[in-house]
Amino acid sequence: MAKRGMQEAPVHGRRVLVRVDFNVPQEPNGQVADDRRIVEALPTLNHLRAAGARTILMSHLGRPEGHKDPRFSLRPVARRLSALLGQPVPVAGDTVGIEALELSARLQNGQFLLLENLRFHPGEEANDPAFAAQLARLGEVFIEDAFGTVHRAHASTVGVPRRLPSFAGLLVEREVHELSRLVTSPSRPYAVVVGGAKVKDKLPLLTSFLGRADRLLIGGALANPFLAVSGAPLGASPVEPGLEGAVTDFLRAAESARTEVLLPTDVVVDHPGHSEAEVYPLGQIPSDAVALDIGPETRSRFIAALAGTNTVFWNGPLGRAEDPRFAEGTRSVLGSLAGVPGFHVAAGGDSARLAHDLGVTGGFQFVSTGGGAALEFVQGLELPGLAVLPDA
Ligand code: ADP
Ligand code: 3PG
Ligand code: MG
């Protein structure tokens, strides 16, 4: 599964085109709200600087859908990167074309250039060959370090590596190494904790763990359709419609695979007219109340289920954890991992940020920079941005 690494790349005095994932959360004014993805790219960038490369960075930010939209400019990212590197990082105002060519040709050893948002061009997401060729012309060597985007078959992630000698960056190598431990003979017992909101998106993820994991702990709004098929009234909690069949099939498959499925037995609700959050056992939720967190009994059951494990994978909050009234389930269950020996991994766009905000990253040996990419990787799916790179 290992890919040819950048240590083998001839970079001294060369123009090295690096795909990074600088798709970071933004403040309303466009400033960088969370720079973890930039910080995690630094080992690769420092390596290139020390090796005397002329580095041309490319990334997307948000989903501008093929139009130049100043709200998604990478200039604030360049300023943050420049502060982290302690040297200027100029931005080529157009991703490809004369200016980008000239700026990249003028780079000296150890210098950096950041191209403006790849998704300002429709050719990026369409993987247009002409756009990929224009990008490839900017460099002599390609390094893939955008782990968070390797599940996309775009011009910068598959078009360019087909045209240049290509290598995996240090972040990609590290992500692949750590996440592989969840796929290839994980140390058992192996527990998977999944929450969040998008049930349809997460059913394939849950299904992929049947037989591979020993326990699945399901919380958050994701638990609602599972609780609904057991006939429990969920008050005014939203239940994604049309999933009864899929959920019933899943529970049956879990039984034959001998993968234990743990669901909430009590919940914390938002109850109109009551200012405090209230706890109800399943079956007694008032008709106008909405379940927004797992309850204290469920917390204890989940914490006990994680206590004897050797491997834990977590994606998705167990409640609406951005609201302190509904964060305790996520905070206490994930916080308990700090006292459990073993290998613990967190992944997911919202999850990684929440883990930091809730102060529970200490319980994890690895927090992925990937959202969708990490979830596809742990399912064992082939990721186009990795498949295209030569093996080690
Ligand atoms: P990730 O991006 O990490 O994969 P998701 O996008 O699936 O995670 O889910 C994150 C969102 O799910 C959070 O914004 C959280 O508020 C929401 N959520 C989780 N549980 C509930 C719930 N019971 N009711 C409403 N929203 C919930
Ligand atoms: C992510 O944040 O998951 C990656 O940067 C990919 O972004 P996308 O979902 O807009 O393709
Ligand atoms: Mg999300």
Short mmCIF file of C-alpha atoms and ligand atoms in Angstrom, two decimals:
data_model
loop_
_atom_site.label_atom_id
_atom_site.label_comp_id
_atom_site.label_asym_id
_atom_site.label_seq_id
_atom_site.Cartn_x
_atom_site.Cartn_y
_atom_site.Cartn_z
CA MET A 1 0.00 0.00 0.00
CA ALA A 2 3.04 2.30 0.47
CA LYS A 3 3.72 4.89 -2.22
CA ARG A 4 7.04 6.13 -3.58
CA GLY A 5 8.00 8.85 -1.10
CA MET A 6 9.33 12.35 -1.74
CA GLN A 7 12.69 11.49 -0.14
CA GLU A 8 13.47 9.86 -3.49
CA ALA A 9 12.43 12.89 -5.54
CA PRO A 10 15.09 14.94 -7.33
CA VAL A 11 14.14 18.39 -6.04
CA HIS A 12 17.34 20.47 -5.69
CA GLY A 13 17.05 23.48 -8.00
CA ARG A 14 13.90 22.00 -9.58
CA ARG A 15 10.43 23.47 -9.85
CA VAL A 16 8.40 21.14 -7.61
CA LEU A 17 4.61 21.26 -7.93
CA VAL A 18 2.97 20.28 -4.63
CA ARG A 19 -0.76 19.60 -4.20
CA VAL A 20 -1.70 20.57 -0.64
CA ASP A 21 -5.13 20.63 1.03
CA PHE A 22 -5.41 24.19 2.33
CA ASN A 23 -9.22 23.89 2.34
CA VAL A 24 -9.39 25.29 5.87
CA PRO A 25 -12.36 26.60 7.87
CA GLN A 26 -12.74 30.35 7.35
CA GLU A 27 -13.97 33.21 9.55
CA PRO A 28 -16.86 35.23 8.07
CA ASN A 29 -14.26 37.81 6.91
CA GLY A 30 -12.29 35.15 5.03
CA GLN A 31 -9.46 34.79 7.56
CA VAL A 32 -8.17 31.34 8.48
CA ALA A 33 -10.25 30.00 11.40
CA ASP A 34 -8.25 26.80 11.94
CA ASP A 35 -4.77 26.33 10.48
CA ARG A 36 -4.23 22.63 11.29
CA ARG A 37 -4.16 21.60 7.64
CA ILE A 38 -1.50 24.24 6.94
CA VAL A 39 0.55 23.22 9.97
CA GLU A 40 0.37 19.53 8.98
CA ALA A 41 1.86 20.38 5.56
CA LEU A 42 4.92 22.04 7.12
CA PRO A 43 7.14 18.92 7.36
CA THR A 44 6.92 18.50 3.57
CA LEU A 45 7.47 22.21 2.94
CA ASN A 46 10.40 22.44 5.35
CA HIS A 47 11.96 19.38 3.72
CA LEU A 48 11.66 20.97 0.27
CA ARG A 49 13.07 24.28 1.48
CA ALA A 50 16.06 22.58 3.10
CA ALA A 51 16.64 20.52 -0.05
CA GLY A 52 16.76 23.66 -2.22
CA ALA A 53 13.53 23.07 -4.14
CA ARG A 54 11.58 25.81 -5.94
CA THR A 55 8.14 24.99 -4.59
CA ILE A 56 4.86 25.79 -6.33
CA LEU A 57 1.89 25.05 -4.09
CA MET A 58 -1.63 24.41 -5.35
CA SER A 59 -4.87 23.93 -3.41
CA HIS A 60 -8.60 24.46 -3.52
CA LEU A 61 -10.61 26.37 -0.90
CA GLY A 62 -14.36 25.84 -0.53
CA ARG A 63 -16.58 25.16 -3.51
CA PRO A 64 -16.51 28.20 -5.84
CA GLU A 65 -17.73 25.91 -8.66
CA GLY A 66 -15.47 27.06 -11.48
CA HIS A 67 -15.84 30.83 -10.92
CA LYS A 68 -13.37 33.37 -9.59
CA ASP A 69 -14.99 34.30 -6.25
CA PRO A 70 -12.98 36.56 -3.89
CA ARG A 71 -14.62 34.96 -0.84
CA PHE A 72 -12.60 31.82 -1.62
CA SER A 73 -9.26 33.51 -2.36
CA LEU A 74 -6.21 31.74 -0.95
CA ARG A 75 -4.50 35.05 -0.05
CA PRO A 76 -5.37 34.80 3.68
CA VAL A 77 -3.96 31.25 3.61
CA ALA A 78 -0.74 32.57 2.01
CA ARG A 79 -0.39 35.11 4.82
CA ARG A 80 -0.79 32.42 7.50
CA LEU A 81 1.62 30.09 5.68
CA SER A 82 4.14 32.87 5.30
CA ALA A 83 4.01 33.53 9.07
CA LEU A 84 4.47 29.80 9.78
CA LEU A 85 7.41 29.47 7.36
CA GLY A 86 8.97 32.79 8.32
CA GLN A 87 9.37 33.84 4.68
CA PRO A 88 7.17 35.47 2.02
CA VAL A 89 4.75 33.30 0.02
CA PRO A 90 3.62 35.25 -3.05
CA VAL A 91 0.32 34.33 -4.74
CA ALA A 92 -0.15 33.95 -8.49
CA GLY A 93 -3.48 35.75 -9.02
CA ASP A 94 -4.53 33.35 -11.75
CA THR A 95 -4.00 29.65 -11.17
CA VAL A 96 -2.51 29.04 -14.62
CA GLY A 97 -1.35 31.29 -17.45
CA ILE A 98 1.39 33.86 -18.06
CA GLU A 99 1.65 35.26 -14.52
CA ALA A 100 1.87 31.80 -12.91
CA LEU A 101 4.45 30.69 -15.50
CA GLU A 102 6.59 33.79 -14.99
CA LEU A 103 6.46 33.69 -11.20
CA SER A 104 7.28 29.99 -11.13
CA ALA A 105 10.18 30.46 -13.59
CA ARG A 106 11.65 33.22 -11.41
CA LEU A 107 11.63 31.17 -8.16
CA GLN A 108 15.01 30.70 -6.48
CA ASN A 109 16.08 27.62 -4.51
CA GLY A 110 14.19 27.44 -1.20
CA GLN A 111 11.41 29.82 -2.30
CA PHE A 112 7.65 29.24 -2.46
CA LEU A 113 4.78 30.32 -4.69
CA LEU A 114 1.08 29.63 -4.04
CA LEU A 115 -1.29 29.42 -6.99
CA GLU A 116 -4.75 30.96 -6.55
CA ASN A 117 -7.70 28.60 -5.83
CA LEU A 118 -7.73 25.68 -8.30
CA ARG A 119 -11.54 25.59 -8.27
CA PHE A 120 -11.74 29.09 -9.79
CA HIS A 121 -11.35 27.07 -13.01
CA PRO A 122 -14.04 24.59 -14.12
CA GLY A 123 -11.22 22.39 -15.50
CA GLU A 124 -10.10 21.39 -12.00
CA GLU A 125 -13.14 19.37 -10.91
CA ALA A 126 -13.85 18.22 -14.47
CA ASN A 127 -10.28 16.88 -14.65
CA ASP A 128 -9.96 18.66 -17.99
CA PRO A 129 -6.81 17.46 -19.81
CA ALA A 130 -5.94 20.93 -21.11
CA PHE A 131 -6.14 22.42 -17.60
CA ALA A 132 -4.06 19.56 -16.15
CA ALA A 133 -1.44 20.12 -18.88
CA GLN A 134 -1.30 23.85 -18.03
CA LEU A 135 -0.75 23.02 -14.37
CA ALA A 136 1.86 20.38 -15.15
CA ARG A 137 3.83 22.90 -17.22
CA LEU A 138 4.54 24.85 -14.03
CA GLY A 139 6.69 22.12 -12.46
CA GLU A 140 9.18 19.38 -13.25
CA VAL A 141 8.25 17.05 -10.38
CA PHE A 142 4.90 16.50 -8.61
CA ILE A 143 4.35 15.79 -4.92
CA GLU A 144 0.92 14.76 -3.59
CA ASP A 145 0.51 15.98 -0.03
CA ALA A 146 -3.22 16.83 -0.03
CA PHE A 147 -4.43 13.76 1.83
CA GLY A 148 -7.84 15.39 2.45
CA THR A 149 -8.45 15.55 -1.32
CA VAL A 150 -7.11 12.20 -2.58
CA HIS A 151 -10.68 10.87 -2.86
CA ARG A 152 -11.32 13.40 -5.68
CA ALA A 153 -10.33 12.58 -9.28
CA HIS A 154 -9.55 16.17 -10.26
CA ALA A 155 -6.99 17.77 -12.59
CA SER A 156 -4.59 18.55 -9.73
CA THR A 157 -4.94 15.14 -8.06
CA VAL A 158 -4.88 12.74 -11.04
CA GLY A 159 -4.32 14.81 -14.21
CA VAL A 160 -1.01 16.30 -13.07
CA PRO A 161 0.55 13.11 -11.63
CA ARG A 162 -0.13 11.37 -14.95
CA ARG A 163 2.04 14.01 -16.63
CA LEU A 164 4.98 14.41 -14.19
CA PRO A 165 7.24 12.13 -12.12
CA SER A 166 5.17 11.84 -8.93
CA PHE A 167 5.83 11.15 -5.26
CA ALA A 168 3.88 11.01 -2.00
CA GLY A 169 4.51 13.86 0.44
CA LEU A 170 5.26 13.34 4.11
CA LEU A 171 1.69 14.05 5.27
CA VAL A 172 0.23 11.60 2.75
CA GLU A 173 2.76 8.97 3.83
CA ARG A 174 1.89 9.50 7.48
CA GLU A 175 -1.88 9.42 6.92
CA VAL A 176 -1.61 6.24 4.84
CA HIS A 177 0.65 4.62 7.42
CA GLU A 178 -1.59 5.44 10.42
CA LEU A 179 -4.96 4.82 8.75
CA SER A 180 -3.72 1.51 7.32
CA ARG A 181 -3.46 0.25 10.89
CA LEU A 182 -7.28 0.43 11.00
CA VAL A 183 -7.65 -1.57 7.80
CA THR A 184 -4.85 -4.15 7.83
CA SER A 185 -5.01 -6.46 10.87
CA PRO A 186 -6.06 -3.94 13.55
CA SER A 187 -5.30 -5.03 17.10
CA ARG A 188 -8.53 -6.38 18.64
CA PRO A 189 -10.87 -5.80 20.31
CA TYR A 190 -11.61 -3.06 17.79
CA ALA A 191 -14.38 -0.52 18.50
CA VAL A 192 -15.78 2.08 16.12
CA VAL A 193 -17.67 5.11 17.42
CA VAL A 194 -19.83 6.87 14.82
CA GLY A 195 -22.12 9.86 15.25
CA GLY A 196 -23.06 12.92 13.25
CA ALA A 197 -26.09 13.67 11.19
CA LYS A 198 -25.91 12.31 7.64
CA VAL A 199 -27.29 8.78 7.96
CA LYS A 200 -27.42 8.00 4.25
CA ASP A 201 -23.74 8.97 3.88
CA LYS A 202 -22.66 6.94 6.88
CA LEU A 203 -24.50 3.66 6.34
CA PRO A 204 -21.81 2.42 3.90
CA LEU A 205 -19.15 3.37 6.45
CA LEU A 206 -20.95 1.46 9.23
CA THR A 207 -21.55 -1.52 6.96
CA SER A 208 -17.87 -1.69 6.02
CA PHE A 209 -17.00 -2.40 9.66
CA LEU A 210 -19.27 -5.44 10.02
CA GLY A 211 -17.05 -8.42 10.71
CA ARG A 212 -13.97 -6.14 10.78
CA ALA A 213 -14.75 -4.44 14.09
CA ASP A 214 -15.97 -6.06 17.30
CA ARG A 215 -18.22 -3.21 18.47
CA LEU A 216 -20.03 -0.35 16.78
CA LEU A 217 -21.17 2.48 19.05
CA ILE A 218 -23.73 4.67 17.31
CA GLY A 219 -24.84 8.07 18.62
CA GLY A 220 -25.92 11.50 17.44
CA ALA A 221 -28.75 12.02 14.98
CA LEU A 222 -27.29 8.98 13.19
CA ALA A 223 -28.80 6.78 15.91
CA ASN A 224 -32.37 8.00 15.29
CA PRO A 225 -33.31 5.71 12.38
CA PHE A 226 -31.87 2.73 14.27
CA LEU A 227 -33.90 3.58 17.35
CA ALA A 228 -36.97 4.22 15.18
CA VAL A 229 -36.97 0.69 13.71
CA SER A 230 -37.03 -0.70 17.24
CA GLY A 231 -40.35 1.12 17.62
CA ALA A 232 -39.24 3.63 20.25
CA PRO A 233 -41.08 6.97 19.98
CA LEU A 234 -38.45 9.71 19.45
CA GLY A 235 -40.67 12.73 20.13
CA ALA A 236 -39.99 15.51 17.62
CA SER A 237 -36.49 14.26 16.74
CA PRO A 238 -35.89 14.19 12.99
CA VAL A 239 -35.63 10.69 11.48
CA GLU A 240 -34.33 10.50 7.90
CA PRO A 241 -37.24 8.88 6.01
CA GLY A 242 -37.05 5.85 3.71
CA LEU A 243 -34.24 4.08 5.55
CA GLU A 244 -36.23 1.44 7.49
CA GLY A 245 -35.31 -1.36 5.09
CA ALA A 246 -31.63 -0.45 4.93
CA VAL A 247 -31.38 -0.09 8.71
CA THR A 248 -33.15 -3.41 9.36
CA ASP A 249 -30.86 -5.15 6.87
CA PHE A 250 -27.84 -3.58 8.52
CA LEU A 251 -28.85 -4.77 12.00
CA ARG A 252 -29.46 -8.29 10.69
CA ALA A 253 -26.07 -8.31 8.93
CA ALA A 254 -24.39 -7.14 12.14
CA GLU A 255 -25.88 -10.09 13.97
CA SER A 256 -24.58 -12.63 11.49
CA ALA A 257 -21.17 -10.90 11.42
CA ARG A 258 -21.12 -10.99 15.25
CA THR A 259 -20.40 -7.28 15.40
CA GLU A 260 -22.06 -5.87 18.49
CA VAL A 261 -24.10 -2.69 17.85
CA LEU A 262 -24.59 -0.35 20.79
CA LEU A 263 -27.34 2.28 20.57
CA PRO A 264 -28.43 4.97 23.04
CA THR A 265 -30.76 3.87 25.85
CA ASP A 266 -31.33 7.42 27.12
CA VAL A 267 -31.03 10.87 25.59
CA VAL A 268 -30.65 14.55 26.47
CA VAL A 269 -33.42 16.57 24.82
CA ASP A 270 -34.28 20.11 23.90
CA HIS A 271 -37.82 20.54 25.22
CA PRO A 272 -39.67 23.72 24.19
CA GLY A 273 -40.72 25.75 27.23
CA HIS A 274 -38.02 24.16 29.42
CA SER A 275 -34.82 26.16 29.63
CA GLU A 276 -32.65 23.32 30.98
CA ALA A 277 -31.66 20.30 28.91
CA GLU A 278 -33.60 17.25 30.19
CA VAL A 279 -32.76 13.54 30.26
CA TYR A 280 -35.25 10.85 29.23
CA PRO A 281 -34.93 7.10 28.92
CA LEU A 282 -35.80 5.78 25.49
CA GLY A 283 -39.54 5.20 25.27
CA GLN A 284 -40.41 8.23 27.43
CA ILE A 285 -39.32 11.11 25.22
CA PRO A 286 -42.10 13.79 25.23
CA SER A 287 -43.77 14.25 21.85
CA ASP A 288 -42.49 17.81 21.43
CA ALA A 289 -38.88 17.15 22.56
CA VAL A 290 -35.85 16.71 20.28
CA ALA A 291 -33.03 14.30 21.21
CA LEU A 292 -29.71 16.17 20.87
CA ASP A 293 -27.23 14.13 22.91
CA ILE A 294 -26.79 10.68 24.45
CA GLY A 295 -27.87 10.48 28.11
CA PRO A 296 -25.76 9.63 31.20
CA GLU A 297 -26.64 5.91 31.20
CA THR A 298 -25.58 5.63 27.53
CA ARG A 299 -22.36 7.52 28.29
CA SER A 300 -21.47 4.97 30.98
CA ARG A 301 -22.32 2.03 28.70
CA PHE A 302 -20.23 3.50 25.85
CA ILE A 303 -17.28 4.28 28.16
CA ALA A 304 -17.41 0.70 29.51
CA ALA A 305 -17.54 -0.69 25.95
CA LEU A 306 -14.37 1.21 25.03
CA ALA A 307 -12.47 0.34 28.21
CA GLY A 308 -11.23 -3.10 27.14
CA THR A 309 -10.39 -2.32 23.51
CA ASN A 310 -7.05 -2.10 21.70
CA THR A 311 -8.13 -0.09 18.66
CA VAL A 312 -10.72 2.71 18.39
CA PHE A 313 -11.84 4.67 15.35
CA TRP A 314 -14.08 7.70 15.87
CA ASN A 315 -16.05 9.80 13.38
CA GLY A 316 -18.94 12.15 14.09
CA PRO A 317 -20.16 13.80 17.32
CA LEU A 318 -22.57 11.87 19.55
CA GLY A 319 -24.83 14.92 19.80
CA ARG A 320 -25.08 18.54 18.76
CA ALA A 321 -21.74 19.10 20.46
CA GLU A 322 -21.22 22.68 19.23
CA ASP A 323 -23.82 23.59 21.89
CA PRO A 324 -22.37 23.11 25.41
CA ARG A 325 -25.75 21.80 26.65
CA PHE A 326 -25.43 18.85 24.26
CA ALA A 327 -21.66 18.29 24.26
CA GLU A 328 -21.28 16.13 27.37
CA GLY A 329 -21.87 12.80 25.61
CA THR A 330 -19.16 13.43 23.03
CA ARG A 331 -16.79 15.03 25.56
CA SER A 332 -17.03 12.32 28.21
CA VAL A 333 -16.98 9.29 25.88
CA LEU A 334 -14.01 10.55 23.84
CA GLY A 335 -12.34 11.98 26.94
CA SER A 336 -12.38 8.50 28.49
CA LEU A 337 -10.00 7.28 25.75
CA ALA A 338 -7.13 9.15 27.41
CA GLY A 339 -7.24 6.42 30.09
CA VAL A 340 -7.50 3.50 27.66
CA PRO A 341 -4.24 2.05 26.31
CA GLY A 342 -4.30 1.30 22.59
CA PHE A 343 -4.40 2.96 19.17
CA HIS A 344 -7.10 5.63 18.78
CA VAL A 345 -7.82 7.56 15.59
CA ALA A 346 -10.19 10.47 14.94
CA ALA A 347 -11.32 11.52 11.45
CA GLY A 348 -13.94 13.78 9.88
CA GLY A 349 -14.14 17.46 9.03
CA ASP A 350 -16.42 18.42 11.90
CA SER A 351 -15.08 15.75 14.24
CA ALA A 352 -11.42 16.82 14.18
CA ARG A 353 -12.35 20.43 14.92
CA LEU A 354 -14.72 19.38 17.71
CA ALA A 355 -12.10 17.15 19.29
CA HIS A 356 -9.87 20.21 19.61
CA ASP A 357 -12.66 22.47 20.89
CA LEU A 358 -13.73 19.88 23.48
CA GLY A 359 -10.14 19.26 24.58
CA VAL A 360 -10.21 15.50 23.95
CA THR A 361 -7.40 15.13 21.39
CA GLY A 362 -5.16 13.80 24.19
CA GLY A 363 -7.02 10.48 23.94
CA PHE A 364 -6.03 10.04 20.28
CA GLN A 365 -2.73 8.80 18.85
CA PHE A 366 -3.71 10.19 15.45
CA VAL A 367 -6.14 12.86 14.23
CA SER A 368 -6.52 12.70 10.44
CA THR A 369 -6.57 15.85 8.31
CA GLY A 370 -9.04 14.03 6.06
CA GLY A 371 -12.81 14.20 6.11
CA GLY A 372 -14.35 12.24 3.25
CA ALA A 373 -10.90 10.97 2.20
CA ALA A 374 -10.22 9.36 5.59
CA LEU A 375 -13.70 7.82 5.73
CA GLU A 376 -13.23 6.29 2.28
CA PHE A 377 -9.75 5.07 3.19
CA VAL A 378 -10.88 3.23 6.34
CA GLN A 379 -13.64 1.57 4.31
CA GLY A 380 -10.89 0.04 2.17
CA LEU A 381 -11.95 1.93 -0.96
CA GLU A 382 -9.48 2.88 -3.69
CA LEU A 383 -8.67 6.60 -3.65
CA PRO A 384 -7.88 8.00 -7.13
CA GLY A 385 -5.25 10.48 -5.88
CA LEU A 386 -3.31 7.61 -4.26
CA ALA A 387 -3.91 4.98 -6.93
CA VAL A 388 -2.26 7.23 -9.53
CA LEU A 389 1.02 7.48 -7.55
CA PRO A 390 3.77 4.90 -8.19
CA ASP A 391 4.20 2.27 -5.47
CA ALA A 392 7.26 2.33 -3.24
P1 ADP B 1 -18.10 14.78 10.28
O1 ADP B 1 -18.02 16.02 9.41
O2 ADP B 1 -17.05 14.80 11.34
O3 ADP B 1 -18.07 13.52 9.47
P2 ADP B 1 -20.96 15.01 10.42
O4 ADP B 1 -20.87 16.10 9.39
O5 ADP B 1 -21.58 13.74 10.02
O6 ADP B 1 -19.49 14.79 11.04
O7 ADP B 1 -21.80 15.50 11.66
C1 ADP B 1 -21.52 16.64 12.38
C2 ADP B 1 -22.79 17.36 12.78
O8 ADP B 1 -23.77 16.47 13.31
C3 ADP B 1 -22.50 18.35 13.87
O9 ADP B 1 -22.68 19.63 13.35
C4 ADP B 1 -23.52 18.01 14.97
O10 ADP B 1 -24.10 19.15 15.53
C5 ADP B 1 -24.54 17.21 14.25
N1 ADP B 1 -25.29 16.31 15.15
C6 ADP B 1 -24.84 15.23 15.78
N2 ADP B 1 -25.80 14.67 16.55
C7 ADP B 1 -26.90 15.44 16.41
C8 ADP B 1 -28.23 15.38 16.93
N3 ADP B 1 -28.60 14.42 17.78
N4 ADP B 1 -29.09 16.33 16.52
C9 ADP B 1 -28.71 17.28 15.67
N5 ADP B 1 -27.47 17.40 15.15
C10 ADP B 1 -26.58 16.49 15.51
C1 3PG B 2 -12.33 18.26 2.46
O1 3PG B 2 -12.34 19.26 3.18
O2 3PG B 2 -12.95 17.21 2.74
C2 3PG B 2 -11.45 18.28 1.25
O3 3PG B 2 -10.71 19.46 1.18
C3 3PG B 2 -12.25 18.05 -0.03
O4 3PG B 2 -13.18 19.09 -0.23
P1 3PG B 2 -14.49 18.81 -1.09
O5 3PG B 2 -15.38 17.93 -0.25
O6 3PG B 2 -15.10 20.16 -1.35
O7 3PG B 2 -14.07 18.11 -2.35
MG MG B 3 -19.35 17.23 8.29
#
